[in-house]
Amino acid sequence: MSLLAAAGLWGPPGLLLTFALHPALCLRPAPTSGPPHRDYCVLGAGPAGLQMAYFLQRAGRDYAVFERAPRPGSFFTRYPRHRKLISINKRHTGKANAEFNLRHDWNSLLSHDPRLLFRHYSSAYFPDAGDMVRYLDDFADRLGLHVLYNTTIAHVTLNKDRQAWNGHYFILTDQMGHAHRCSVLLVATGLSVPNQVDFPGSEYTEGYESVSVDPKDFEGQNVLILGRGNSAFETAENILGVTNFIHMLSRSRVRLSWATHYVGDLRSLRLSSGGEFSKKYPLVKASYESKGSRGLFVLGTASHSVDYRKSAGGFIHGFRYTARAVHRLLEHRHHGVAWPSAEHPVSQLTSSIVRRINEASGLYQMFGVLADVVLLKENATAFEYLEELPVQMLAQLETITGRRARHGLFVINMEYGRNFSGPDKDVFFHDRSVGHTEDAWQSNFLHPVIYYYRHLPTEQEVRFRPADWALPRPTAIHHIVEDFLTDWTAPVGHILPLRRFLENCLDTDLRSFYAESCFLFALTHQKLPPFCQQGYLRTQGLVGTESLRRHREERRFPQGYATVGRRREDGAQGPEGGPLAPGPPLLQPHDSNKEEL
Amino acid sequence: MMSSSFNIYRVGISFVMMCIFYKSAVDSLSELSPQKYFSTLQPGKASLAYFCQADSPRTSIFLEELNEAVKPLQDFGISVAKVNCVKEETSRYCGKEKDLMKVYLFRGNILLREFPTDTLFDVNAIIAHVLFALLFNEVKYITTLEDLQNIENSLKGKANIAFSYVRAIGTPEHRAVMEAAFVYGTTYQFVLTTEIALLESIGTEAIENAHFYFFHCKQVLDLTQQCRRTLMEQPLATLNIHRFIKTMEAPLLTEVAEDPQQVSTVHLQLGLPLVFIVSQQATHEADRRTAEWVAWRLLGKAGVLLLLRDSLEVDIPQHANVVFRRAEEGAPVEFLVLHDTELIISHVEGNTHIEEMQEDEDEDVQSPDMDIQDDEVAETVYRHRKTQLPLELTVELTEETFNATVVASDSIVLFYAGWQAVSMAFLQSYIDLAIKLKGTSTMLLTRVNCADWSDLCTKQNVTEFPVVKMYKEGKHPVSYAGMLGTEDLLKFILLNRISCPVNITSVQEAEEYLSGELYKDLIPYSSVSVLGLFSPNMTTAKEDFTKAGNYLRGCVITGIYSEEDVLILSNKYGATLPALLLARHKEGKVESVPFANSHVQDIVQIVTNALLETFPEITVENLPVYLRLQKPLLILFSDGSINPQYTKAILTLVKEKHLDSLTPCWLNLKHSPVQWTCPSNMPLAGAYPKWCHKHGSVPAAVTGTSTTSKWSSWSWKEKKITTNTSPNAALAVGWGKPVAILPAQEWKPPLPAYDFLSMMDAAASQHPTRKEPECTKETNMQKNDKKQHEEKSTIRKEPVETLRIKHWNRSNWFKEGDKSFRHDNKEL
């Protein structure tokens, strides 16, 4: 007799997302006499719930987390059944940059405390699930998050109230019959619907959630595993040594995540997922708010519908960022705190973008879902930098962030090449990488793409954008050529083309100049380039050292010096022409710059 | 031999036959017997005949070439024939052996030349040789420079020379020259050489191909003078030579007074652009000289015309000084403001692609190389990247060591990013500073690379680079806001050694402080010492002053005195409390400023104003400070340090309040990179000093104009601004007409960017059927992949498209875009 292990989903048969949201029939009396009130209620103290709790706590909000189990991360006490996590724990990247390192840390939650990094909890590349439980425990404890353990929310009702933030309160009733009234409900319960199979003989199957993890139970048997996802392989690997045959059956081909760069696909023949999307995930908007009830947000694995099969929103290393984005949206909606942003003069634009594309982990992990936005100020003399905005909400940017986008904007998104991705495609095909800056748009690996819009796109434009496009058609687009080490700091290969793109979008000159050049421009021009205006004229010019000056002289920088002098003798000028501007200086070709390419 | 003489005998007889034959011989090579051939020869007419043995197979390649040469040679009036040497009709031209067959050139029935078939290796060689032989008198073949000089000398004042160098006789270039000589041989003296040394000796560089020169000898009247030479830059081809010579014949410079769009010259017909130099009556002479100079430079490349603005009915933009019109019909006329004749030339050269379009080899030269670093900071840093800096002189801080370090010792922290050029340039100044301060400062010099310790920088509120902060005594860090250079940062650090304001405890100490004795070593860095005098009960005023002192920390020394005996000081310096005493150490003066009811900002303002000099030397470092006053600068240019007499004169003027609306200053030309800042008509090499007057952005009362920056200049002598003359009189003359107005142009992108959107569109439109890869069957995948790679490579070959969003039409790169666009069309 062979055992049928229906490899379904990981997920405790706990609270279902299919709430019965019955609007209460009678209007409740004034809040004072009602059930205890919280501004924010978080359901579930798994990674997503704790992550949200952390942000609420830091912002000093009134919140509580409700957890059925006596400790956080109960999912990981049971799953994965064979105790090995599939999320990598890369502890050394060769870099010190903590933000960058999160690109390779798939298990840590975001916090200000460097001790709360998962690498301090396990040294295994694929860590043990027990370490995750310990980690989550510590996370909740050390940060002092308000978690009500052993509290099972049995049901949730909607209570209409004009006073409420969202026009209604969520009334949660726990197993003891106590009611909790919440203004905002954040559901972070994970996924709890095992895939039910229904075919003749399905009664003989054993689900992943209950299958024995003891290989001895499979000694000398023939095993058929339905599904070829991560759970299936995990199960297969466990019993491989003791069975006669293992057959694996599934609707689709094996998808390896390094071929699809979707972490939900198999990574080195281990990993998860399958099942039917529509049944599995609740319907949420790009802002992670439920399409049905305002004020109800879905966090964590369950929010994966937003980027299913595209990005990492279903995993810790993805939803830790989306939780932050949701928190920022809520801060603005309910507390008038605009989306955090930094304002800089336009001379800092190139640097700001270069910095983010090189270190930002949220952009990298949630590529195509969260994107940075640069909002230009009038006349493009300054800009505001907004990080990790849910990019599908771009059209609603002004209402959801409280920032103004009247003078054009850039969106910085990370993208894979369109020709690269997909199961069954040989990702190691010849010529797959692009080395020339002018071919950057054909880059295949994850690389930064910068969109320039003169006006904020409308909802229509976002919705009906061309197929294959992450964003609506921009006024101009720039691809930064791919780099295997995701190091986009080459002066000529990466920064220079970016600067040229920004310059041409803004129709200005974004070069940097030494104080001496600015001095010269100040005496010979009515207007100065932004770098001189924003630096030199504010007595913050870049003086440069003797040796740099020498290097400069060798190159005759800027050429204007020489030509201005000579022009006088030509007498070519009519009075209108006036004396001459060293037109923005242009350099002679120089080979040494090519070296790096 | 006997037989050939027999043949000649027969020539005269068949005269009529020949006429008939000549008519019918068009296009294809006629085959005749020797007898018949000779009967066709016409007096004065050239004829080329190939004598061959009948049915000789080895001659077929040559015959093919000869066949091809028939038509072109006929165009020159030269008939071609193949003469079959039949046995019964032997001729002396028929060689005895099969392989010794030759080609003969006759004029009438006179033999001019005989050619072995191997010299006539192809059609070009055939034509070149034939014409060369026929034009023996018109084309002089020379081998030495002396020959050339002799010809040149003999033709001065008489005729022009067309001199060409070809690598060998019989090459396509040689043919082109000969064809040109056929047409122009009577007008110009053609000179030909194959000697590379000869070409070198007249100063030609990079001799790889043929060269064609035009020597303008006709207008040379003075025999000692050399003939002007113009080199043809296009490849040596018949059409190019024709076009070149045509332009040489055209007048060098034409004056016109009509709409540039309507003007038509031979240049346009030849596909060359027109350059109009805009002139007006007042500057006509100078403009004409300029235009002539430009015309010489552009000879053979473009037509140059002088456009008289005054008598013109159409409107030309006010500032435009050059009008450019491309030869293409319907191409818009461009109005340009080019301030350098070189720019005119490069503009024309950048826009001329008559032949190049087909040649396709200049592509790289034409398109601007967008990968060239044009950021001077990035460039110098990059070039300097391999120089080892003594970084160890500063302490590198990390997330772990930062807090402990800045708490334990007073520290200066430089926040920089390893990939950011500006901060890396400043890091070098910072290291220089560390070298200067080595072992002398109590301040610890540290640095944080934000590329590594991003979170730390964010926590320290550092989001731009570079940033310098001072962490002192556990107080709030102070951000450095001065120039990013060694000197200014050094001053900041040294002045921060004492507290701001420093507490003075006795009258004697106060006197020492004011005399500069107390902080002797700091006086070079702070030209003024500020002392606030307060009676002990003035708490708010003291607080405000302390705040101001704090704000000014690092740029000036401030002190505070509020003991009971403060009146001793206030009486001595004639101050009413609260008061500021400003000790100017250079002048050894102490002045007092009352500041009752002044707020922090006012105090700061008073002190900063006190730091300004009345007649400063303008330097790179202090210009921004004086520009901040928002007054026009009155600059005295001095070739070396300034004459005290001038200083005195200016100070008198200032005292009498004649210069209130201006900031008088002087500039040492020896120290400054600005030898050229004075306007054009001021020969700077001449007498100094010179005055230049620059209006800032402020409405300037002096000239009555408000919006534009202008330079006025006049020499010292003219105005006689001396103490003897009444300054009023001098100023009454006013500042005169501005001799020049500073250019007001915006700073535009120096070069275009890649237009990826268009590239993506182009790729998408080429392959509209490309579907999602998931849909493709496994077997197709390989093929598909391959196809995509092919696509990729084809895309690579296309000219790179560039992006310039605004002002696309007006910019120079328009042509670039246009060009690639046309190119695309062609391919489609």
Short mmCIF file of N, CA and C in Angstrom, two decimals, chain B residues 259-264 268 272-276 323-328 331-334:
data_model
loop_
_atom_site.label_atom_id
_atom_site.label_comp_id
_atom_site.label_asym_id
_atom_site.label_seq_id
_atom_site.Cartn_x
_atom_site.Cartn_y
_atom_site.Cartn_z
N ASP B 259 16.70 87.13 -47.28
CA ASP B 259 16.32 86.03 -46.41
C ASP B 259 17.24 84.83 -46.64
N PRO B 260 17.88 84.37 -45.60
CA PRO B 260 18.79 83.22 -45.77
C PRO B 260 18.11 82.02 -46.41
N GLN B 261 16.82 81.95 -46.24
CA GLN B 261 16.10 80.81 -46.79
C GLN B 261 16.04 80.89 -48.32
N GLN B 262 16.12 82.12 -48.82
CA GLN B 262 15.95 82.32 -50.25
C GLN B 262 17.27 82.28 -51.02
N VAL B 263 18.34 82.56 -50.31
CA VAL B 263 19.63 82.65 -50.98
C VAL B 263 19.98 81.32 -51.63
N SER B 264 20.53 81.39 -52.82
CA SER B 264 20.97 80.15 -53.43
C SER B 264 22.35 80.37 -54.04
N LEU B 268 24.84 75.12 -52.46
CA LEU B 268 23.62 74.36 -52.20
C LEU B 268 23.42 73.32 -53.28
N LEU B 272 26.28 71.29 -50.38
CA LEU B 272 27.04 71.80 -49.24
C LEU B 272 26.20 72.83 -48.49
N PRO B 273 26.39 72.92 -47.19
CA PRO B 273 25.59 73.87 -46.41
C PRO B 273 26.08 75.30 -46.59
N LEU B 274 25.26 76.22 -46.14
CA LEU B 274 25.63 77.64 -46.18
C LEU B 274 25.76 78.16 -44.76
N VAL B 275 26.78 78.98 -44.57
CA VAL B 275 26.97 79.62 -43.28
C VAL B 275 26.85 81.12 -43.49
N PHE B 276 25.93 81.73 -42.80
CA PHE B 276 25.77 83.17 -42.88
C PHE B 276 26.35 83.78 -41.61
N VAL B 323 23.98 82.09 -39.02
CA VAL B 323 22.82 81.38 -39.53
C VAL B 323 23.35 80.20 -40.31
N PHE B 324 22.79 79.04 -40.06
CA PHE B 324 23.28 77.83 -40.70
C PHE B 324 22.14 77.23 -41.51
N ARG B 325 22.44 76.95 -42.74
CA ARG B 325 21.40 76.35 -43.57
C ARG B 325 21.96 75.12 -44.24
N ARG B 326 21.32 74.01 -44.00
CA ARG B 326 21.79 72.79 -44.60
C ARG B 326 21.31 72.69 -46.03
N ALA B 327 21.99 71.86 -46.80
CA ALA B 327 21.71 71.80 -48.22
C ALA B 327 20.40 71.09 -48.53
N GLU B 328 20.00 70.23 -47.62
CA GLU B 328 18.80 69.46 -47.87
C GLU B 328 17.63 70.39 -48.09
N ALA B 331 15.13 71.86 -45.31
CA ALA B 331 15.73 71.84 -43.97
C ALA B 331 15.61 73.23 -43.37
N PRO B 332 15.25 73.29 -42.10
CA PRO B 332 15.02 74.61 -41.51
C PRO B 332 16.34 75.36 -41.35
N VAL B 333 16.23 76.65 -41.41
CA VAL B 333 17.39 77.50 -41.18
C VAL B 333 17.62 77.55 -39.68
N GLU B 334 18.87 77.37 -39.27
CA GLU B 334 19.16 77.40 -37.84
C GLU B 334 19.81 78.73 -37.48
#
